[in-house]
């Protein structure tokens, strides 16, 4: 019978002990004049699958290294299970790390790699063999214990690295883009496996990635990072449906982002977008004359033939059509703006072809009015336009 690998509870008593396995209080990191991480407050709950999402240089790996003890913060405090570990060495923290390159010992067997940490701790051989067997069962590698890393696939080596990290029952497991070296199909399979394993062991996972789909499909909560700053923290559905600003709207998924001015607002706002016309948004919390940024997700937009007689539609011309299996992306030019539209494929074939005139429509509650002003989000608007 397999003995489950479970996270130990080493937390000291205190008001935070039941809510957070990881807590950053004003933690920051500077390299000379460069902020790798600006002063940050963050709590990650026990048993949570938490993802740090951002592009290169956003600060996500620095945050992970601060938690793991590989970097010491320039200022602020770091707590693990309510214990201040700000100055503690990596080996003196209840964490383990899985890296992208796996860092397996090539001269050792799978079983020897997985049990290495237990051997260093002088765990008795019989107990070590039992726990290695449990770990192999957990990552579905039973029967491969005598193979060497060179005899394994990329996905199998990733599982060995994961088992080696889990066998010491850390309170927190840090994963630094561990699937980056795998091909797309295998990466998606491993995403499901990692989530399954995390649920079974109940250990807090902190997962670094630049892949928005990976973060969305795996994490309980996501922290979107840019320039050493947490732009938004929340469940994937909240980050996607209610982005905090234009940068988040463009980085997490694709968004059509437009600048306009409120011309009427009574239950539903009418927003005049230069060169396009009025767009409806289901909100009353705006003032006439106010400049706003709005976002519309491509899958929320319906595309209609030119003969469609609906109201509040935008007339445009199809500039490009890209087939993507279950969906087709239509790039439609409306005035001097370009809209990305995702439509589910039907047996009847494409809705429109390149060069054809079409109408675009969507429900007012699909128009997201982004917080802040147009000027506040100028950088995010540029980034989002590039993403779309």
PDB file of C-alpha atoms in Angstrom, residues 42-266:
ATOM      1  CA  UNK A  42       2.292  38.620  -0.792  1.00  0.00           C
ATOM      2  CA  UNK A  43       0.637  35.691   0.984  1.00  0.00           C
ATOM      3  CA  UNK A  44       0.393  32.165  -0.429  1.00  0.00           C
ATOM      4  CA  UNK A  45      -1.961  29.802   1.374  1.00  0.00           C
ATOM      5  CA  UNK A  46      -1.146  26.322   2.607  1.00  0.00           C
ATOM      6  CA  UNK A  47      -1.817  23.721  -0.095  1.00  0.00           C
ATOM      7  CA  UNK A  48      -2.238  26.336  -2.829  1.00  0.00           C
ATOM      8  CA  UNK A  49      -1.015  25.952  -6.403  1.00  0.00           C
ATOM      9  CA  UNK A  50       0.296  29.456  -6.991  1.00  0.00           C
ATOM     10  CA  UNK A  51       1.812  30.716 -10.245  1.00  0.00           C
ATOM     11  CA  UNK A  52       4.178  33.629 -10.810  1.00  0.00           C
ATOM     12  CA  UNK A  53       3.488  34.686 -14.399  1.00  0.00           C
ATOM     13  CA  UNK A  54       5.473  37.183 -16.407  1.00  0.00           C
ATOM     14  CA  UNK A  55       7.887  37.822 -19.242  1.00  0.00           C
ATOM     15  CA  UNK A  56      11.682  37.667 -18.914  1.00  0.00           C
ATOM     16  CA  UNK A  57      12.871  40.326 -16.486  1.00  0.00           C
ATOM     17  CA  UNK A  58       9.495  40.674 -14.756  1.00  0.00           C
ATOM     18  CA  UNK A  59      10.835  39.528 -11.372  1.00  0.00           C
ATOM     19  CA  UNK A  60       9.175  36.126 -11.111  1.00  0.00           C
ATOM     20  CA  UNK A  61      12.380  34.063 -10.817  1.00  0.00           C
ATOM     21  CA  UNK A  62      13.879  36.594  -8.390  1.00  0.00           C
ATOM     22  CA  UNK A  63      10.779  36.175  -6.206  1.00  0.00           C
ATOM     23  CA  UNK A  64      11.191  32.399  -6.309  1.00  0.00           C
ATOM     24  CA  UNK A  65      14.887  32.649  -5.432  1.00  0.00           C
ATOM     25  CA  UNK A  66      14.118  34.898  -2.475  1.00  0.00           C
ATOM     26  CA  UNK A  67      11.608  32.357  -1.148  1.00  0.00           C
ATOM     27  CA  UNK A  68      14.085  29.518  -1.683  1.00  0.00           C
ATOM     28  CA  UNK A  69      16.975  31.362  -0.035  1.00  0.00           C
ATOM     29  CA  UNK A  70      19.144  31.563  -3.151  1.00  0.00           C
ATOM     30  CA  UNK A  71      18.981  35.371  -2.885  1.00  0.00           C
ATOM     31  CA  UNK A  72      18.716  37.552   0.199  1.00  0.00           C
ATOM     32  CA  UNK A  73      16.280  40.477  -0.010  1.00  0.00           C
ATOM     33  CA  UNK A  74      17.607  44.021  -0.113  1.00  0.00           C
ATOM     34  CA  UNK A  75      14.815  44.933   2.289  1.00  0.00           C
ATOM     35  CA  UNK A  76      11.731  43.350   3.863  1.00  0.00           C
ATOM     36  CA  UNK A  77      11.031  39.969   5.464  1.00  0.00           C
ATOM     37  CA  UNK A  78      10.203  36.464   4.216  1.00  0.00           C
ATOM     38  CA  UNK A  79       8.219  33.970   6.299  1.00  0.00           C
ATOM     39  CA  UNK A  80       7.687  30.254   5.677  1.00  0.00           C
ATOM     40  CA  UNK A  81       4.991  28.636   7.821  1.00  0.00           C
ATOM     41  CA  UNK A  82       5.090  31.723  10.045  1.00  0.00           C
ATOM     42  CA  UNK A  83       8.848  31.420  10.613  1.00  0.00           C
ATOM     43  CA  UNK A  84      11.122  34.291   9.637  1.00  0.00           C
ATOM     44  CA  UNK A  85      13.611  32.799   7.163  1.00  0.00           C
ATOM     45  CA  UNK A  86      14.870  36.057   5.688  1.00  0.00           C
ATOM     46  CA  UNK A  87      18.513  35.228   6.426  1.00  0.00           C
ATOM     47  CA  UNK A  88      18.230  31.423   6.543  1.00  0.00           C
ATOM     48  CA  UNK A  89      20.230  29.301   4.103  1.00  0.00           C
ATOM     49  CA  UNK A  90      18.356  27.241   1.467  1.00  0.00           C
ATOM     50  CA  UNK A  91      19.065  23.990   3.337  1.00  0.00           C
ATOM     51  CA  UNK A  92      17.542  25.476   6.491  1.00  0.00           C
ATOM     52  CA  UNK A  93      14.185  26.196   4.870  1.00  0.00           C
ATOM     53  CA  UNK A  94      11.273  23.745   4.444  1.00  0.00           C
ATOM     54  CA  UNK A  95      11.427  24.048   0.638  1.00  0.00           C
ATOM     55  CA  UNK A  96      12.704  22.091  -2.351  1.00  0.00           C
ATOM     56  CA  UNK A  97      13.156  23.262  -5.926  1.00  0.00           C
ATOM     57  CA  UNK A  98      12.578  21.672  -9.334  1.00  0.00           C
ATOM     58  CA  UNK A  99      14.550  23.353 -12.113  1.00  0.00           C
ATOM     59  CA  UNK A 100      14.014  23.353 -15.864  1.00  0.00           C
ATOM     60  CA  UNK A 101      17.171  21.282 -16.490  1.00  0.00           C
ATOM     61  CA  UNK A 102      16.151  18.737 -13.783  1.00  0.00           C
ATOM     62  CA  UNK A 103      19.785  18.528 -12.448  1.00  0.00           C
ATOM     63  CA  UNK A 104      19.742  14.725 -12.210  1.00  0.00           C
ATOM     64  CA  UNK A 105      22.934  12.783 -11.474  1.00  0.00           C
ATOM     65  CA  UNK A 106      23.714  10.950 -14.750  1.00  0.00           C
ATOM     66  CA  UNK A 107      25.727   8.151 -13.082  1.00  0.00           C
ATOM     67  CA  UNK A 108      22.894   7.249 -10.668  1.00  0.00           C
ATOM     68  CA  UNK A 109      19.808   5.155 -11.291  1.00  0.00           C
ATOM     69  CA  UNK A 110      16.327   6.606 -11.020  1.00  0.00           C
ATOM     70  CA  UNK A 111      15.939   5.145  -7.533  1.00  0.00           C
ATOM     71  CA  UNK A 112      19.329   6.490  -6.434  1.00  0.00           C
ATOM     72  CA  UNK A 113      18.487   9.959  -7.753  1.00  0.00           C
ATOM     73  CA  UNK A 114      15.147  10.030  -5.966  1.00  0.00           C
ATOM     74  CA  UNK A 115      16.552   8.697  -2.697  1.00  0.00           C
ATOM     75  CA  UNK A 116      19.691  10.829  -2.681  1.00  0.00           C
ATOM     76  CA  UNK A 117      18.355  13.376  -0.186  1.00  0.00           C
ATOM     77  CA  UNK A 118      17.277  10.617   2.183  1.00  0.00           C
ATOM     78  CA  UNK A 119      20.714   9.006   1.944  1.00  0.00           C
ATOM     79  CA  UNK A 120      22.372  12.317   2.835  1.00  0.00           C
ATOM     80  CA  UNK A 121      20.081  12.491   5.884  1.00  0.00           C
ATOM     81  CA  UNK A 122      21.173   8.927   6.789  1.00  0.00           C
ATOM     82  CA  UNK A 123      17.677   7.482   6.545  1.00  0.00           C
ATOM     83  CA  UNK A 124      17.845   3.718   7.101  1.00  0.00           C
ATOM     84  CA  UNK A 125      18.100   1.736   3.853  1.00  0.00           C
ATOM     85  CA  UNK A 126      14.837  -0.208   4.235  1.00  0.00           C
ATOM     86  CA  UNK A 127      12.868   2.960   5.007  1.00  0.00           C
ATOM     87  CA  UNK A 128      14.595   4.719   2.139  1.00  0.00           C
ATOM     88  CA  UNK A 129      13.598   1.973  -0.311  1.00  0.00           C
ATOM     89  CA  UNK A 130       9.999   2.126   0.884  1.00  0.00           C
ATOM     90  CA  UNK A 131       9.763   5.869   0.435  1.00  0.00           C
ATOM     91  CA  UNK A 132      11.441   5.731  -2.977  1.00  0.00           C
ATOM     92  CA  UNK A 133       8.856   3.139  -4.025  1.00  0.00           C
ATOM     93  CA  UNK A 134       6.032   5.393  -2.834  1.00  0.00           C
ATOM     94  CA  UNK A 135       7.500   8.329  -4.742  1.00  0.00           C
ATOM     95  CA  UNK A 136       7.835   6.241  -7.916  1.00  0.00           C
ATOM     96  CA  UNK A 137       4.181   5.228  -7.621  1.00  0.00           C
ATOM     97  CA  UNK A 138       3.155   8.846  -7.100  1.00  0.00           C
ATOM     98  CA  UNK A 139       4.823  10.031 -10.326  1.00  0.00           C
ATOM     99  CA  UNK A 140       3.843   6.856 -12.223  1.00  0.00           C
ATOM    100  CA  UNK A 141       7.371   5.564 -12.818  1.00  0.00           C
ATOM    101  CA  UNK A 142       7.102   2.201 -11.061  1.00  0.00           C
ATOM    102  CA  UNK A 143       9.369  -0.371 -12.734  1.00  0.00           C
ATOM    103  CA  UNK A 144      11.865   2.211 -13.993  1.00  0.00           C
ATOM    104  CA  UNK A 145      13.854   2.439 -10.766  1.00  0.00           C
ATOM    105  CA  UNK A 146      17.033   0.861 -12.245  1.00  0.00           C
ATOM    106  CA  UNK A 147      17.226   2.999 -15.344  1.00  0.00           C
ATOM    107  CA  UNK A 148      19.597   5.920 -15.678  1.00  0.00           C
ATOM    108  CA  UNK A 149      18.519   9.435 -16.749  1.00  0.00           C
ATOM    109  CA  UNK A 150      19.954   8.919 -20.253  1.00  0.00           C
ATOM    110  CA  UNK A 151      17.510   6.039 -20.754  1.00  0.00           C
ATOM    111  CA  UNK A 152      14.460   8.195 -19.977  1.00  0.00           C
ATOM    112  CA  UNK A 153      12.325  10.563 -22.027  1.00  0.00           C
ATOM    113  CA  UNK A 154      12.157  14.257 -21.159  1.00  0.00           C
ATOM    114  CA  UNK A 155       8.840  13.787 -19.409  1.00  0.00           C
ATOM    115  CA  UNK A 156      10.167  10.857 -17.376  1.00  0.00           C
ATOM    116  CA  UNK A 157      13.242  12.832 -16.298  1.00  0.00           C
ATOM    117  CA  UNK A 158      10.936  15.647 -15.201  1.00  0.00           C
ATOM    118  CA  UNK A 159       8.977  13.170 -13.065  1.00  0.00           C
ATOM    119  CA  UNK A 160      12.183  11.873 -11.471  1.00  0.00           C
ATOM    120  CA  UNK A 161      13.182  15.415 -10.543  1.00  0.00           C
ATOM    121  CA  UNK A 162       9.729  15.982  -9.095  1.00  0.00           C
ATOM    122  CA  UNK A 163       9.829  12.750  -7.070  1.00  0.00           C
ATOM    123  CA  UNK A 164      13.290  13.645  -5.730  1.00  0.00           C
ATOM    124  CA  UNK A 165      11.991  17.022  -4.580  1.00  0.00           C
ATOM    125  CA  UNK A 166       8.842  15.597  -2.985  1.00  0.00           C
ATOM    126  CA  UNK A 167      10.393  12.662  -1.138  1.00  0.00           C
ATOM    127  CA  UNK A 168      11.773  14.949   1.580  1.00  0.00           C
ATOM    128  CA  UNK A 169       8.219  16.240   2.211  1.00  0.00           C
ATOM    129  CA  UNK A 170       8.910  19.973   1.912  1.00  0.00           C
ATOM    130  CA  UNK A 171       6.280  22.422   3.076  1.00  0.00           C
ATOM    131  CA  UNK A 172       6.687  24.345  -0.175  1.00  0.00           C
ATOM    132  CA  UNK A 173       7.807  23.147  -3.595  1.00  0.00           C
ATOM    133  CA  UNK A 174       9.321  25.727  -5.934  1.00  0.00           C
ATOM    134  CA  UNK A 175       9.112  24.996  -9.661  1.00  0.00           C
ATOM    135  CA  UNK A 176      11.145  27.199 -12.006  1.00  0.00           C
ATOM    136  CA  UNK A 177       9.680  26.675 -15.508  1.00  0.00           C
ATOM    137  CA  UNK A 178      10.089  22.884 -15.154  1.00  0.00           C
ATOM    138  CA  UNK A 179       8.209  22.088 -18.375  1.00  0.00           C
ATOM    139  CA  UNK A 180      10.019  24.567 -20.608  1.00  0.00           C
ATOM    140  CA  UNK A 181      12.208  21.940 -22.287  1.00  0.00           C
ATOM    141  CA  UNK A 182       9.299  19.654 -23.245  1.00  0.00           C
ATOM    142  CA  UNK A 183       7.392  19.636 -26.519  1.00  0.00           C
ATOM    143  CA  UNK A 184       3.864  21.041 -26.593  1.00  0.00           C
ATOM    144  CA  UNK A 185       1.957  17.754 -26.341  1.00  0.00           C
ATOM    145  CA  UNK A 186       4.090  16.419 -23.508  1.00  0.00           C
ATOM    146  CA  UNK A 187       3.995  19.760 -21.720  1.00  0.00           C
ATOM    147  CA  UNK A 188       0.195  19.689 -21.667  1.00  0.00           C
ATOM    148  CA  UNK A 189       0.183  16.114 -20.379  1.00  0.00           C
ATOM    149  CA  UNK A 190       2.610  17.078 -17.619  1.00  0.00           C
ATOM    150  CA  UNK A 191       0.483  20.070 -16.644  1.00  0.00           C
ATOM    151  CA  UNK A 192      -2.325  17.659 -15.790  1.00  0.00           C
ATOM    152  CA  UNK A 193       0.074  15.353 -13.964  1.00  0.00           C
ATOM    153  CA  UNK A 194       1.550  18.161 -11.874  1.00  0.00           C
ATOM    154  CA  UNK A 195      -1.894  19.331 -10.845  1.00  0.00           C
ATOM    155  CA  UNK A 196      -2.902  15.768  -9.934  1.00  0.00           C
ATOM    156  CA  UNK A 197       0.245  15.271  -7.862  1.00  0.00           C
ATOM    157  CA  UNK A 198      -0.193  18.604  -6.103  1.00  0.00           C
ATOM    158  CA  UNK A 199      -3.748  17.691  -5.106  1.00  0.00           C
ATOM    159  CA  UNK A 200      -2.628  14.283  -3.811  1.00  0.00           C
ATOM    160  CA  UNK A 201       0.295  15.477  -1.697  1.00  0.00           C
ATOM    161  CA  UNK A 202      -1.300  18.710  -0.466  1.00  0.00           C
ATOM    162  CA  UNK A 203       1.993  20.595  -0.655  1.00  0.00           C
ATOM    163  CA  UNK A 204       2.096  24.285  -1.575  1.00  0.00           C
ATOM    164  CA  UNK A 205       3.400  24.649  -5.144  1.00  0.00           C
ATOM    165  CA  UNK A 206       4.880  27.935  -6.387  1.00  0.00           C
ATOM    166  CA  UNK A 207       5.233  27.699 -10.130  1.00  0.00           C
ATOM    167  CA  UNK A 208       7.170  30.158 -12.301  1.00  0.00           C
ATOM    168  CA  UNK A 209       6.205  30.433 -15.964  1.00  0.00           C
ATOM    169  CA  UNK A 210       6.007  32.875 -18.850  1.00  0.00           C
ATOM    170  CA  UNK A 211       3.248  30.781 -20.462  1.00  0.00           C
ATOM    171  CA  UNK A 212      -0.170  32.283 -19.732  1.00  0.00           C
ATOM    172  CA  UNK A 213      -2.099  29.166 -20.765  1.00  0.00           C
ATOM    173  CA  UNK A 214       0.054  27.028 -18.480  1.00  0.00           C
ATOM    174  CA  UNK A 215      -0.603  29.307 -15.518  1.00  0.00           C
ATOM    175  CA  UNK A 216      -4.330  29.550 -16.266  1.00  0.00           C
ATOM    176  CA  UNK A 217      -4.832  25.797 -16.551  1.00  0.00           C
ATOM    177  CA  UNK A 218      -2.870  24.815 -13.435  1.00  0.00           C
ATOM    178  CA  UNK A 219      -2.926  27.532 -10.777  1.00  0.00           C
ATOM    179  CA  UNK A 220      -5.449  28.258  -8.040  1.00  0.00           C
ATOM    180  CA  UNK A 221      -4.174  31.850  -8.129  1.00  0.00           C
ATOM    181  CA  UNK A 222      -1.903  33.790 -10.453  1.00  0.00           C
ATOM    182  CA  UNK A 223       0.404  36.737  -9.788  1.00  0.00           C
ATOM    183  CA  UNK A 224       0.972  38.663 -13.026  1.00  0.00           C
ATOM    184  CA  UNK A 225       4.335  40.444 -12.827  1.00  0.00           C
ATOM    185  CA  UNK A 226       5.984  43.267 -14.767  1.00  0.00           C
ATOM    186  CA  UNK A 227       9.180  45.202 -14.039  1.00  0.00           C
ATOM    187  CA  UNK A 228       9.496  43.745 -10.546  1.00  0.00           C
ATOM    188  CA  UNK A 229       5.912  44.597  -9.609  1.00  0.00           C
ATOM    189  CA  UNK A 230       2.802  42.500  -8.928  1.00  0.00           C
ATOM    190  CA  UNK A 231       0.298  43.909 -11.417  1.00  0.00           C
ATOM    191  CA  UNK A 232      -2.552  41.658 -10.272  1.00  0.00           C
ATOM    192  CA  UNK A 233      -3.051  38.645  -8.012  1.00  0.00           C
ATOM    193  CA  UNK A 234      -6.158  36.482  -8.162  1.00  0.00           C
ATOM    194  CA  UNK A 235      -7.846  33.323  -9.459  1.00  0.00           C
ATOM    195  CA  UNK A 236      -7.369  32.733 -13.205  1.00  0.00           C
ATOM    196  CA  UNK A 237     -11.011  33.536 -13.982  1.00  0.00           C
ATOM    197  CA  UNK A 238     -10.801  36.869 -12.143  1.00  0.00           C
ATOM    198  CA  UNK A 239      -7.528  37.866 -13.795  1.00  0.00           C
ATOM    199  CA  UNK A 240      -8.950  36.980 -17.209  1.00  0.00           C
ATOM    200  CA  UNK A 241     -12.455  38.409 -16.892  1.00  0.00           C
ATOM    201  CA  UNK A 242     -11.574  41.427 -14.721  1.00  0.00           C
ATOM    202  CA  UNK A 243      -8.016  42.495 -15.549  1.00  0.00           C
ATOM    203  CA  UNK A 244      -6.563  45.178 -13.301  1.00  0.00           C
ATOM    204  CA  UNK A 245      -5.148  47.195 -16.207  1.00  0.00           C
ATOM    205  CA  UNK A 246      -4.349  47.141 -19.902  1.00  0.00           C
ATOM    206  CA  UNK A 247      -1.095  45.279 -19.397  1.00  0.00           C
ATOM    207  CA  UNK A 248      -2.835  42.368 -17.669  1.00  0.00           C
ATOM    208  CA  UNK A 249      -5.642  42.396 -20.245  1.00  0.00           C
ATOM    209  CA  UNK A 250      -3.084  42.047 -23.027  1.00  0.00           C
ATOM    210  CA  UNK A 251      -0.649  39.680 -21.336  1.00  0.00           C
ATOM    211  CA  UNK A 252      -3.181  37.151 -20.036  1.00  0.00           C
ATOM    212  CA  UNK A 253      -4.909  36.085 -23.227  1.00  0.00           C
ATOM    213  CA  UNK A 254      -5.552  38.317 -26.211  1.00  0.00           C
ATOM    214  CA  UNK A 255      -7.573  41.517 -25.877  1.00  0.00           C
ATOM    215  CA  UNK A 256      -8.819  44.162 -28.259  1.00  0.00           C
ATOM    216  CA  UNK A 257      -7.958  47.355 -26.379  1.00  0.00           C
ATOM    217  CA  UNK A 258      -9.360  50.719 -27.433  1.00  0.00           C
ATOM    218  CA  UNK A 259      -9.295  54.276 -26.104  1.00  0.00           C
ATOM    219  CA  UNK A 260     -12.506  56.288 -26.097  1.00  0.00           C
ATOM    220  CA  UNK A 261     -14.628  58.912 -24.375  1.00  0.00           C
ATOM    221  CA  UNK A 262     -17.881  58.376 -22.480  1.00  0.00           C
ATOM    222  CA  UNK A 263     -20.706  60.229 -24.277  1.00  0.00           C
ATOM    223  CA  UNK A 264     -23.650  58.843 -22.275  1.00  0.00           C
ATOM    224  CA  UNK A 265     -24.057  56.661 -19.200  1.00  0.00           C
ATOM    225  CA  UNK A 266     -27.417  55.527 -17.834  1.00  0.00           C
TER     226      UNK A 266
END
